[in-house]
Amino acid sequence: MRGLAPNSAIHLTNLDIYMPNRTVFFVSDGTGITAETFGGAILAQFEANLHRVRLPFVDTVDKAHQTVRQINQAGAHDNKRPIVFTTLANDEVLKVISDGCNGMLLDMFSTFVHPLEKELGIKSNHRIGRFSDSSKSKQYQSRIDAINFSLDHDDGQSHRDLASSDVILVGVSRSGKTPTSLYLAMQYGLKASNYPLIPEDFERQDLPPALKPHQKKLFGLTIQPERLSEIRNERRPNSKYASLENCRHEVQQAEAMMRRSGIRWLSTTTKSIEEISATILQELRPEQLAF
Amino acid sequence: MRGLAPNSAIHLTNLDIYMPNRTVFFVSDGTGITAETFGGAILAQFEANLHRVRLPFVDTVDKAHQTVRQINQAGAHDNKRPIVFTTLANDEVLKVISDGCNGMLLDMFSTFVHPLEKELGIKSNHRIGRFSDSSKSKQYQSRIDAINFSLDHDDGQSHRDLASSDVILVGVSRSGKTPTSLYLAMQYGLKASNYPLIPEDFERQDLPPALKPHQKKLFGLTIQPERLSEIRNERRPNSKYASLENCRHEVQQAEAMMRRSGIRWLSTTTKSIEEISATILQELRPEQLAF
């Protein structure tokens, strides 16, 4: 490329600014999920196209030395020092990395844990990983139970214990109910069931009878007909089900029903499942905001 | 209690140290998931029983003032200053909170974003929320597709496109395949299917024929028979299916089959789905560690 156009060097310099050829490491002595969530949120603040590498389970001095080698190799290759997000509870492991690596180290634990030790007046336990031992905890078990519950109650499969749901999502087919209910279960441990609104419900012009006793737990999801038609066309191309006309009709009927029945609802068209779930939690179960 | 035993005052002092009566806030202008993950991981370093409160979508100055009032009320009630984890991209909102609240403020963004601006040589975009706009991104869409794929291929429901799976989990019923495959899809965007090993497979003493072409994608989950029996008893109490004897037999047969077929496997007994998933990713698809 360099030899092809007279201004390619300038062009490359611009690219260097906006898309640095740089590696970011997420180093953890546990799963790395916290390091990735934490580092990912910070990097989302930058329009930078970075090469990301997860290094989970770095829990021995040996693995720490290996990690240092990998970081320094990337730095030499990129000719830019790597950015290294770490969540390391083990001081020995952290020391090997902070002493040996040529990267920019952003350590979440030493930055925040030490001030908190002072504030709380207790020492930190240097426990590895937020998720260790969690498999035995009651809170963890209730998350797993919630996931199983949500799977058993996907798409109105079982009306039997709608009463034991924490929340019941309603909406037309493919409006986002299933991934949202699974996310509510996984992230917040909510027993989320979902109930599709189908053409028969619209003819009846009334909430499905199975839902009536649970009005307070209902939350509606709607979606732009154009987007719905796109999504349905992936599943059943060129079907009546996926046609824009039918999608328009279903969405309009569903929204009218939710309005009439006083069900809270939101549009999922431009929202991620994380945003939909956080909104539902806030609207429907304010007491769940304390946990 | 105080009057009941002569040493109760000492006892209460100990309790004060280990279980401070203190409130922790997770304040975000987005979903709050990053603040909670980040704060939760740091708090996991302390044996402290804290009252946790989520405050998502604090995205206006008005809501910031409301947040300040809520934090200060909690501080007055607890008679201890609250701990406030924030992920706020909006400087105005952050300023209202840092000026007004009596809590200990741990702001992830100002702590790490500013040094990174210097390092990368670019300004941060102060984008609210890691998940905003993500619903339109290709990466997000592939996560949703992966969730749908995993649901369609739960419990060997469809053998049709096992070939398009990124990973196929095998193991006896209730060994943890379903929540793990959903987590792999949700967190990492992997198309994870799962395939139960049933008594007929053990009689055949060989891998199910449907799995044979996909050996490289297989990952086995096993579990202690005692724990398996507990889990199955919750579903079908006092059944042969749930009996310890049957669980012992199935687990032994499944492990023998996995060993014989050279399938990598791990025991889920004391592991969380996060740990199981991170291990599978690392073992099976090392190239997915760069993303």
Coordinates of C-alpha atoms in Angstrom, one line a residue:
Chain A
M1 CA 0.0 0.0 0.0
R2 CA 2.7 2.5 1.1
G3 CA 4.2 2.7 -2.4
L4 CA 0.9 2.9 -4.3
A5 CA -0.3 6.4 -3.8
P6 CA 1.7 9.5 -3.0
N7 CA -0.5 10.4 0.0
S8 CA -0.8 7.0 1.5
A9 CA 1.6 7.8 4.3
I10 CA -0.6 10.7 5.5
H11 CA -3.6 8.4 5.1
L12 CA -2.0 5.8 7.3
T13 CA -1.2 8.5 9.9
N14 CA -4.9 9.4 10.1
L15 CA -5.7 5.7 10.5
D16 CA -3.2 5.5 13.2
I17 CA -5.0 8.2 15.2
Y18 CA -8.5 6.8 14.8
M19 CA -7.8 3.1 14.7
P20 CA -4.7 2.5 16.7
N21 CA -3.1 -0.8 16.0
R22 CA -2.9 -1.7 19.6
T23 CA -3.8 -4.7 21.8
V24 CA -5.9 -4.7 24.9
F25 CA -5.6 -7.5 27.5
F26 CA -8.2 -8.5 30.0
V27 CA -6.3 -10.4 32.7
S28 CA -8.0 -12.1 35.6
D29 CA -7.4 -14.9 38.1
G30 CA -11.0 -15.9 37.6
T31 CA -13.3 -16.0 34.6
G32 CA -12.3 -12.6 33.3
I33 CA -15.9 -11.5 33.0
T34 CA -15.5 -8.7 35.4
A35 CA -12.3 -7.5 33.8
E36 CA -14.0 -7.6 30.4
T37 CA -17.2 -5.8 31.6
F38 CA -15.2 -3.2 33.4
G39 CA -12.6 -2.7 30.6
G40 CA -15.2 -2.9 27.9
A41 CA -17.3 -0.1 29.4
I42 CA -14.3 2.1 29.6
L43 CA -13.2 1.3 26.1
A44 CA -16.7 2.1 24.9
Q45 CA -15.8 5.7 25.6
F46 CA -13.3 5.7 22.8
E47 CA -13.7 5.4 19.0
A48 CA -10.8 3.1 18.8
N49 CA -10.6 -0.2 17.0
L50 CA -8.5 -2.3 19.3
H51 CA -7.5 -5.9 19.3
R52 CA -8.9 -7.5 22.4
V53 CA -7.5 -10.6 24.2
R54 CA -9.0 -12.4 27.1
L55 CA -6.7 -14.1 29.6
P56 CA -8.8 -15.8 32.2
F57 CA -7.6 -18.0 35.1
V58 CA -4.1 -16.4 35.5
D59 CA -3.9 -17.7 39.1
T60 CA -0.3 -18.8 39.5
V61 CA 3.1 -17.1 39.3
D62 CA 4.0 -19.3 36.3
K63 CA 0.9 -18.2 34.4
A64 CA 1.7 -14.6 35.4
H65 CA 5.2 -14.9 33.7
Q66 CA 3.5 -16.4 30.6
T67 CA 1.1 -13.5 30.6
V68 CA 3.9 -11.0 30.8
R69 CA 5.6 -12.6 27.8
Q70 CA 2.4 -12.5 25.8
I71 CA 1.7 -8.8 26.6
N72 CA 5.3 -7.8 25.8
Q73 CA 5.3 -9.7 22.5
A74 CA 2.1 -7.9 21.5
G75 CA 3.6 -4.6 22.4
A76 CA 6.7 -5.3 20.3
H77 CA 4.5 -6.5 17.4
D78 CA 2.2 -3.4 17.5
N79 CA 5.1 -1.1 18.3
K80 CA 2.7 0.5 20.9
R81 CA 2.4 -0.5 24.5
P82 CA -0.6 -2.7 25.2
I83 CA -3.4 -1.7 27.6
V84 CA -3.9 -4.2 30.3
F85 CA -7.1 -4.3 32.4
T86 CA -6.6 -6.6 35.4
T87 CA -8.8 -7.9 38.2
L88 CA -6.3 -9.8 40.3
A89 CA -6.9 -10.6 43.9
N90 CA -3.5 -12.4 44.3
D91 CA -0.8 -9.8 45.1
E92 CA 2.0 -12.1 44.0
V93 CA 0.5 -12.6 40.6
L94 CA -0.2 -8.9 40.2
K95 CA 3.3 -8.1 41.2
V96 CA 4.8 -10.3 38.5
I97 CA 2.7 -8.6 35.9
S98 CA 3.1 -5.0 37.1
D99 CA 6.9 -5.5 37.4
G100 CA 7.4 -7.4 34.2
C101 CA 5.0 -6.1 31.6
N102 CA 5.6 -3.1 29.4
G103 CA 1.9 -2.4 29.0
M104 CA -0.2 0.3 30.6
L105 CA -1.7 -1.4 33.7
L106 CA -5.2 -0.5 34.8
D107 CA -5.8 -2.6 37.9
M108 CA -9.3 -2.4 39.2
F109 CA -8.6 -4.0 42.6
S110 CA -5.6 -2.1 43.9
T111 CA -7.2 1.1 42.7
F112 CA -10.5 0.6 44.6
V113 CA -9.9 -2.1 47.2
H114 CA -7.4 -0.3 49.3
P115 CA -9.5 2.9 49.8
L116 CA -12.4 0.6 50.7
E117 CA -10.4 -1.3 53.3
K118 CA -9.8 2.0 55.0
E119 CA -13.4 3.1 54.7
L120 CA -14.9 -0.2 56.0
G121 CA -12.2 -0.7 58.6
I122 CA -11.7 -4.4 57.5
K123 CA -9.1 -6.2 55.4
S124 CA -10.1 -7.5 52.0
N125 CA -10.0 -11.3 51.7
H126 CA -8.1 -11.5 48.4
R127 CA -10.7 -13.9 47.2
I128 CA -10.1 -15.0 43.6
G129 CA -13.0 -14.4 41.3
R130 CA -16.4 -13.0 41.9
F131 CA -17.9 -16.3 40.9
S132 CA -15.8 -18.7 42.9
D133 CA -17.8 -20.6 45.5
S134 CA -20.9 -18.9 44.2
S135 CA -22.2 -22.2 42.9
K136 CA -23.0 -23.2 46.5
S137 CA -24.7 -19.9 47.4
K138 CA -28.4 -19.5 47.8
Q139 CA -28.4 -16.5 45.4
Y140 CA -26.7 -18.6 42.7
Q141 CA -29.1 -21.4 43.1
S142 CA -32.0 -19.0 42.7
R143 CA -30.5 -17.7 39.5
I144 CA -30.3 -21.3 38.1
D145 CA -33.8 -22.0 39.3
A146 CA -35.0 -18.8 37.5
I147 CA -33.3 -19.8 34.3
N148 CA -35.0 -23.2 34.4
F149 CA -38.3 -21.6 35.2
S150 CA -38.0 -19.2 32.3
L151 CA -37.2 -22.0 29.9
D152 CA -40.2 -24.0 31.1
H153 CA -42.4 -21.0 30.7
D154 CA -41.1 -19.8 27.3
D155 CA -43.8 -19.0 24.8
G156 CA -46.7 -19.8 27.1
Q157 CA -45.6 -23.4 27.3
S158 CA -47.0 -23.9 30.7
H159 CA -49.8 -21.8 32.1
R160 CA -49.8 -23.8 35.3
D161 CA -47.6 -21.6 37.5
L162 CA -47.9 -18.2 35.9
A163 CA -48.8 -17.3 39.5
S164 CA -45.3 -18.0 40.7
S165 CA -43.7 -15.8 38.0
D166 CA -42.1 -12.6 39.1
V167 CA -42.8 -11.1 35.7
I168 CA -44.8 -12.1 32.6
L169 CA -43.8 -10.6 29.3
V170 CA -46.5 -10.3 26.7
G171 CA -46.2 -9.3 23.0
V172 CA -46.4 -10.6 19.5
S173 CA -44.2 -13.4 18.3
R174 CA -40.5 -12.3 17.9
S175 CA -40.9 -9.0 19.8
G176 CA -38.0 -9.9 22.0
K177 CA -39.7 -11.8 24.9
T178 CA -37.6 -14.9 25.0
P179 CA -34.1 -13.4 25.2
T180 CA -35.3 -10.8 27.6
S181 CA -36.9 -13.3 30.0
L182 CA -33.7 -15.4 29.9
Y183 CA -31.6 -12.3 30.6
L184 CA -33.9 -11.3 33.5
A185 CA -33.4 -14.7 35.0
M186 CA -29.7 -14.9 34.4
Q187 CA -28.7 -11.4 35.5
Y188 CA -31.3 -10.6 38.2
G189 CA -32.6 -14.1 39.2
L190 CA -36.2 -13.2 38.2
K191 CA -38.6 -15.9 37.3
A192 CA -39.7 -14.5 34.0
S193 CA -42.3 -16.2 31.9
N194 CA -43.5 -15.0 28.6
Y195 CA -46.8 -15.2 26.8
P196 CA -47.2 -14.6 23.1
L197 CA -50.2 -12.6 21.8
I198 CA -51.7 -14.4 18.8
P199 CA -54.4 -13.5 16.3
E200 CA -57.1 -15.3 18.3
D201 CA -56.4 -12.9 21.2
F202 CA -56.9 -10.0 18.9
E203 CA -60.2 -11.3 17.7
R204 CA -61.4 -11.7 21.2
Q205 CA -60.4 -8.0 21.8
D206 CA -59.4 -8.8 25.3
L207 CA -56.5 -10.1 27.4
P208 CA -56.1 -13.9 27.2
P209 CA -58.0 -15.3 30.2
A210 CA -54.9 -17.0 31.6
L211 CA -53.3 -13.6 32.1
K212 CA -56.1 -11.8 33.8
P213 CA -55.3 -12.8 37.4
H214 CA -51.7 -11.6 37.0
Q215 CA -52.3 -8.1 35.6
K216 CA -49.7 -6.5 38.0
K217 CA -46.9 -8.8 36.7
L218 CA -47.5 -8.1 33.1
F219 CA -45.1 -6.1 31.0
G220 CA -45.6 -5.6 27.3
L221 CA -42.9 -5.6 24.5
T222 CA -43.6 -4.1 21.2
I223 CA -41.5 -3.5 18.1
Q224 CA -41.6 -1.5 14.9
P225 CA -43.5 -3.5 12.2
E226 CA -40.7 -2.9 9.7
R227 CA -38.1 -4.4 12.1
L228 CA -40.5 -7.3 13.1
S229 CA -41.0 -8.2 9.4
E230 CA -37.2 -8.3 8.9
I231 CA -36.8 -10.6 11.9
R232 CA -39.6 -12.9 10.9
N233 CA -38.4 -13.1 7.3
E234 CA -35.2 -14.6 8.6
R235 CA -37.2 -17.4 10.2
R236 CA -40.0 -17.9 7.6
P237 CA -39.1 -16.1 4.4
N238 CA -41.9 -14.7 2.3
S239 CA -44.6 -16.1 4.6
K240 CA -47.8 -14.3 5.5
Y241 CA -46.5 -14.4 9.1
A242 CA -43.5 -12.3 8.1
S243 CA -45.2 -9.9 5.7
L244 CA -45.1 -6.2 6.5
E245 CA -48.8 -6.0 6.3
N246 CA -49.4 -8.7 8.8
C247 CA -46.7 -7.4 11.1
R248 CA -48.4 -3.9 11.0
H249 CA -51.7 -5.5 11.8
E250 CA -50.4 -7.6 14.7
V251 CA -48.4 -4.8 16.3
Q252 CA -51.3 -2.3 16.0
Q253 CA -53.7 -4.8 17.6
A254 CA -51.2 -5.7 20.4
E255 CA -50.5 -2.1 21.2
A256 CA -54.2 -1.3 21.3
M257 CA -54.8 -4.3 23.7
M258 CA -52.0 -3.3 26.0
R259 CA -53.2 0.3 26.1
R260 CA -56.8 -0.8 26.8
S261 CA -55.7 -3.2 29.5
G262 CA -53.4 -0.7 31.2
I263 CA -50.3 -2.8 30.7
R264 CA -47.0 -1.0 30.9
W265 CA -44.9 -1.6 27.7
L266 CA -41.9 -0.4 25.8
S267 CA -40.6 -0.7 22.3
T268 CA -37.7 -3.1 21.8
T269 CA -36.8 -1.8 18.3
T270 CA -33.6 0.1 19.3
K271 CA -33.0 -1.3 22.7
S272 CA -30.6 -4.1 23.7
I273 CA -31.8 -6.9 26.0
E274 CA -29.7 -5.3 28.8
E275 CA -31.6 -2.0 28.4
I276 CA -35.0 -3.7 28.1
S277 CA -34.3 -5.8 31.2
A278 CA -33.1 -2.9 33.3
T279 CA -36.1 -0.9 32.4
I280 CA -38.6 -3.7 33.2
L281 CA -36.9 -4.2 36.6
Q282 CA -37.2 -0.5 37.4
E283 CA -40.8 -0.2 36.3
L284 CA -42.2 -3.4 37.5
R285 CA -40.4 -4.3 40.7
P286 CA -38.8 -1.2 42.2
E287 CA -38.2 -3.3 45.4
Q288 CA -35.8 -5.5 43.3
L289 CA -33.5 -2.5 42.9
A290 CA -32.4 -3.1 46.4
F291 CA -30.7 -6.5 46.6
Chain B
M1 CA -30.7 -8.2 73.0
R2 CA -28.4 -5.7 74.6
G3 CA -29.9 -6.3 78.0
L4 CA -30.0 -10.1 77.8
A5 CA -26.4 -11.2 78.3
P6 CA -23.5 -9.5 80.0
N7 CA -21.3 -9.9 76.9
S8 CA -23.8 -8.9 74.3
A9 CA -22.2 -5.5 73.8
I10 CA -18.9 -7.1 72.8
H11 CA -20.8 -9.5 70.6
L12 CA -22.6 -6.5 68.9
T13 CA -19.3 -4.8 68.4
N14 CA -18.0 -7.8 66.5
L15 CA -21.1 -7.9 64.4
D16 CA -20.5 -4.2 63.6
I17 CA -17.1 -5.0 62.3
Y18 CA -18.2 -7.9 60.1
M19 CA -21.6 -6.8 59.1
P20 CA -21.6 -3.0 58.8
N21 CA -25.0 -1.5 58.6
R22 CA -24.2 0.4 55.4
T23 CA -25.7 1.1 52.1
V24 CA -24.0 0.7 48.7
F25 CA -25.3 2.4 45.6
F26 CA -24.7 1.4 42.0
V27 CA -25.4 4.6 40.0
S28 CA -25.3 4.6 36.2
D29 CA -26.7 6.7 33.4
G30 CA -27.3 3.4 31.5
T31 CA -28.5 0.0 32.7
G32 CA -26.3 -0.1 35.7
I33 CA -25.0 -3.6 34.8
T34 CA -21.4 -2.4 34.5
A35 CA -21.5 -0.5 37.8
E36 CA -22.9 -3.5 39.4
T37 CA -20.4 -6.0 38.0
F38 CA -17.5 -3.7 38.7
G39 CA -18.7 -2.8 42.2
G40 CA -19.8 -6.3 43.0
A41 CA -16.4 -7.7 42.2
I42 CA -14.7 -5.2 44.5
L43 CA -17.2 -5.8 47.3
A44 CA -16.7 -9.6 46.9
Q45 CA -13.2 -8.9 48.4
F46 CA -14.9 -8.0 51.7
E47 CA -16.8 -10.1 54.2
A48 CA -19.4 -7.4 54.7
N49 CA -23.1 -7.7 54.6
L50 CA -24.1 -4.5 52.8
H51 CA -27.5 -3.2 51.7
R52 CA -27.2 -2.8 47.9
V53 CA -29.3 -0.5 45.8
R54 CA -29.3 -0.2 42.0
L55 CA -30.0 3.3 40.5
P56 CA -30.0 2.8 36.7
F57 CA -30.8 5.5 34.0
V58 CA -29.6 8.5 36.1
D59 CA -29.2 10.5 32.9
T60 CA -30.4 14.0 33.7
V61 CA -29.4 16.7 36.3
D62 CA -32.9 16.3 37.9
K63 CA -32.4 12.6 38.4
A64 CA -28.9 13.3 39.7
H65 CA -30.4 15.6 42.4
Q66 CA -32.9 12.9 43.3
T67 CA -30.0 10.4 43.5
V68 CA -28.1 12.7 45.9
R69 CA -31.2 13.0 48.2
Q70 CA -31.6 9.2 48.2
I71 CA -27.9 8.6 49.0
N72 CA -27.8 11.2 51.8
Q73 CA -31.0 9.9 53.3
A74 CA -29.5 6.4 53.5
G75 CA -26.3 7.8 55.1
A76 CA -28.4 9.6 57.7
H77 CA -30.4 6.5 58.3
D78 CA -27.4 4.2 58.6
N79 CA -25.3 6.8 60.4
K80 CA -22.5 5.7 58.1
R81 CA -21.6 7.3 54.8
P82 CA -22.8 5.2 51.9
I83 CA -20.5 3.7 49.3
V84 CA -21.3 4.9 45.8
F85 CA -20.1 3.1 42.7
T86 CA -20.7 5.1 39.6
T87 CA -20.3 4.7 35.8
L88 CA -21.4 8.1 34.6
A89 CA -20.3 9.3 31.2
N90 CA -22.2 12.7 31.6
D91 CA -19.9 15.1 33.4
E92 CA -22.8 17.3 34.5
V93 CA -24.6 14.4 36.1
L94 CA -21.4 13.3 37.8
K95 CA -20.7 16.8 39.1
V96 CA -24.1 17.1 40.8
I97 CA -23.5 13.7 42.5
S98 CA -19.9 14.3 43.5
D99 CA -20.7 17.8 44.8
G100 CA -23.9 16.9 46.7
C101 CA -23.6 13.4 48.1
N102 CA -22.1 12.6 51.4
G103 CA -21.1 9.1 50.3
M104 CA -17.7 7.7 49.4
L105 CA -17.7 8.1 45.6
L106 CA -15.9 5.5 43.5
D107 CA -16.2 6.6 39.9
M108 CA -14.9 4.2 37.4
F109 CA -14.9 6.5 34.5
S110 CA -13.0 9.5 35.8
T111 CA -10.5 7.2 37.4
F112 CA -9.6 5.3 34.2
V113 CA -10.9 7.2 31.3
H114 CA -8.7 10.3 31.7
P115 CA -5.4 8.4 31.8
L116 CA -6.6 6.4 28.8
E117 CA -7.3 9.6 26.8
K118 CA -3.7 10.6 27.3
E119 CA -2.4 7.2 26.4
L120 CA -4.5 6.8 23.2
G121 CA -4.1 10.4 22.3
I122 CA -7.9 10.8 21.6
K123 CA -10.8 12.2 23.6
S124 CA -13.4 10.0 25.1
N125 CA -16.9 10.3 23.5
H126 CA -18.8 10.4 26.8
R127 CA -21.2 7.9 25.4
I128 CA -23.8 6.9 27.8
G129 CA -24.0 3.2 28.5
R130 CA -22.1 0.4 27.1
F131 CA -25.3 -1.2 25.7
S132 CA -26.7 1.9 24.0
D133 CA -26.9 1.6 20.2
S134 CA -25.6 -1.9 20.6
S135 CA -29.0 -3.3 19.4
K136 CA -28.1 -2.2 15.9
S137 CA -24.6 -3.6 15.9
K138 CA -23.6 -6.8 14.2
Q139 CA -22.0 -8.1 17.3
Y140 CA -25.2 -7.7 19.2
Q141 CA -27.3 -9.3 16.5
S142 CA -25.0 -12.3 16.5
R143 CA -25.5 -12.7 20.3
I144 CA -29.3 -12.7 19.8
D145 CA -28.9 -15.2 17.0
A146 CA -26.7 -17.4 19.2
I147 CA -29.4 -17.3 22.0
N148 CA -32.1 -18.4 19.6
F149 CA -29.8 -21.1 18.2
S150 CA -29.1 -22.4 21.7
L151 CA -32.8 -22.5 22.5
D152 CA -33.6 -24.3 19.3
H153 CA -30.9 -26.8 20.0
D154 CA -31.5 -27.4 23.7
D155 CA -31.7 -31.0 24.8
G156 CA -30.9 -32.4 21.3
Q157 CA -34.1 -30.9 20.0
S158 CA -32.8 -30.5 16.5
H159 CA -29.9 -32.6 15.1
R160 CA -30.2 -30.8 11.8
D161 CA -27.6 -28.1 12.1
L162 CA -25.3 -29.5 14.8
A163 CA -22.7 -28.8 12.1
S164 CA -23.3 -25.0 12.5
S165 CA -22.8 -25.1 16.3
D166 CA -19.7 -23.6 17.7
V167 CA -19.8 -26.0 20.6
I168 CA -21.9 -29.0 21.5
L169 CA -22.2 -29.8 25.2
V170 CA -22.8 -33.4 26.1
G171 CA -23.6 -35.0 29.5
V172 CA -26.3 -36.7 31.5
S173 CA -29.6 -35.0 32.1
R174 CA -29.3 -32.1 34.6
S175 CA -25.5 -31.9 34.5
G176 CA -25.7 -28.2 33.7
K177 CA -25.8 -28.2 29.9
T178 CA -28.7 -25.9 29.3
P179 CA -27.8 -22.9 31.5
T180 CA -24.2 -23.2 30.3
S181 CA -25.1 -23.2 26.7
L182 CA -27.4 -20.2 27.2
Y183 CA -24.6 -18.4 29.0
L184 CA -22.1 -19.1 26.3
A185 CA -24.5 -17.6 23.8
M186 CA -25.4 -14.6 25.9
Q187 CA -21.9 -13.7 27.1
Y188 CA -19.8 -14.8 24.2
G189 CA -22.2 -15.0 21.2
L190 CA -21.3 -18.7 20.8
K191 CA -23.8 -21.0 19.0
A192 CA -23.9 -23.6 21.8
S193 CA -26.1 -26.7 21.4
N194 CA -26.4 -29.5 23.9
Y195 CA -27.0 -33.1 23.6
P196 CA -28.1 -35.3 26.5
L197 CA -26.5 -38.7 27.0
I198 CA -29.3 -41.2 27.8
P199 CA -29.3 -44.8 28.9
E200 CA -29.7 -46.1 25.2
D201 CA -26.3 -44.4 24.5
F202 CA -24.7 -46.3 27.3
E203 CA -26.0 -49.6 26.1
R204 CA -24.5 -48.9 22.7
Q205 CA -21.2 -48.2 24.5
D206 CA -20.4 -45.6 21.9
L207 CA -21.0 -42.0 21.1
P208 CA -24.4 -41.2 19.6
P209 CA -24.0 -41.4 15.8
A210 CA -25.3 -37.8 15.4
L211 CA -22.3 -36.5 17.4
K212 CA -19.6 -38.4 15.6
P213 CA -18.9 -36.0 12.8
H214 CA -18.5 -33.1 15.3
Q215 CA -16.0 -34.6 17.7
K216 CA -13.8 -31.5 17.8
K217 CA -16.7 -29.3 19.0
L218 CA -17.8 -31.6 21.8
F219 CA -17.3 -30.7 25.4
G220 CA -18.5 -32.9 28.2
L221 CA -20.1 -31.9 31.5
T222 CA -20.1 -34.2 34.4
I223 CA -21.3 -33.9 38.0
Q224 CA -21.0 -35.7 41.4
P225 CA -23.8 -38.3 41.6
E226 CA -24.8 -37.1 45.0
R227 CA -25.4 -33.6 43.8
L228 CA -27.1 -34.9 40.6
S229 CA -29.5 -36.9 42.7
E230 CA -30.4 -33.8 44.8
I231 CA -31.1 -31.8 41.7
R232 CA -33.1 -34.5 40.0
N233 CA -35.1 -35.1 43.2
E234 CA -36.3 -31.5 43.0
R235 CA -37.8 -32.2 39.6
R236 CA -39.0 -35.8 40.1
P237 CA -39.0 -36.7 43.8
N238 CA -38.4 -40.3 44.6
S239 CA -38.2 -41.4 41.0
K240 CA -35.8 -44.1 39.7
Y241 CA -34.4 -41.2 37.5
A242 CA -33.4 -39.3 40.6
S243 CA -32.2 -42.2 42.8
L244 CA -28.6 -42.1 43.9
E245 CA -28.0 -45.5 42.5
N246 CA -29.2 -44.6 39.0
C247 CA -27.3 -41.3 39.1
R248 CA -24.1 -43.1 40.1
H249 CA -24.6 -45.5 37.2
E250 CA -25.3 -42.8 34.6
V251 CA -22.4 -40.6 35.7
Q252 CA -20.0 -43.5 35.6
Q253 CA -21.2 -44.6 32.2
A254 CA -21.0 -41.1 30.8
E255 CA -17.5 -40.4 32.1
A256 CA -16.3 -43.8 30.7
M257 CA -17.8 -42.8 27.3
M258 CA -16.2 -39.4 27.3
R259 CA -12.8 -40.8 28.3
R260 CA -13.1 -43.5 25.6
S261 CA -14.0 -41.0 23.0
G262 CA -11.3 -38.5 23.9
I263 CA -13.8 -35.8 24.7
R264 CA -12.6 -33.0 27.0
W265 CA -14.8 -32.6 30.1
L266 CA -15.1 -31.0 33.4
S267 CA -17.1 -31.4 36.6
T268 CA -19.8 -28.8 37.2
T269 CA -20.4 -29.8 40.8
T270 CA -18.7 -26.8 42.5
K271 CA -18.5 -24.5 39.5
S272 CA -20.7 -21.6 38.5
I273 CA -22.0 -21.3 34.9
E274 CA -19.6 -18.3 34.5
E275 CA -16.6 -20.5 35.5
I276 CA -17.8 -23.5 33.4
S277 CA -18.3 -21.2 30.3
A278 CA -15.0 -19.4 30.6
T279 CA -13.2 -22.8 30.9
I280 CA -15.0 -24.2 27.9
L281 CA -14.1 -21.1 25.8
Q282 CA -10.5 -21.4 26.8
E283 CA -10.2 -25.1 26.1
L284 CA -12.2 -25.5 23.0
R285 CA -11.8 -22.3 21.1
P286 CA -8.6 -20.5 22.1
E287 CA -9.0 -18.2 19.1
Q288 CA -12.2 -16.8 20.7
L289 CA -10.1 -15.4 23.4
A290 CA -9.2 -12.7 21.0
F291 CA -12.3 -10.8 20.0

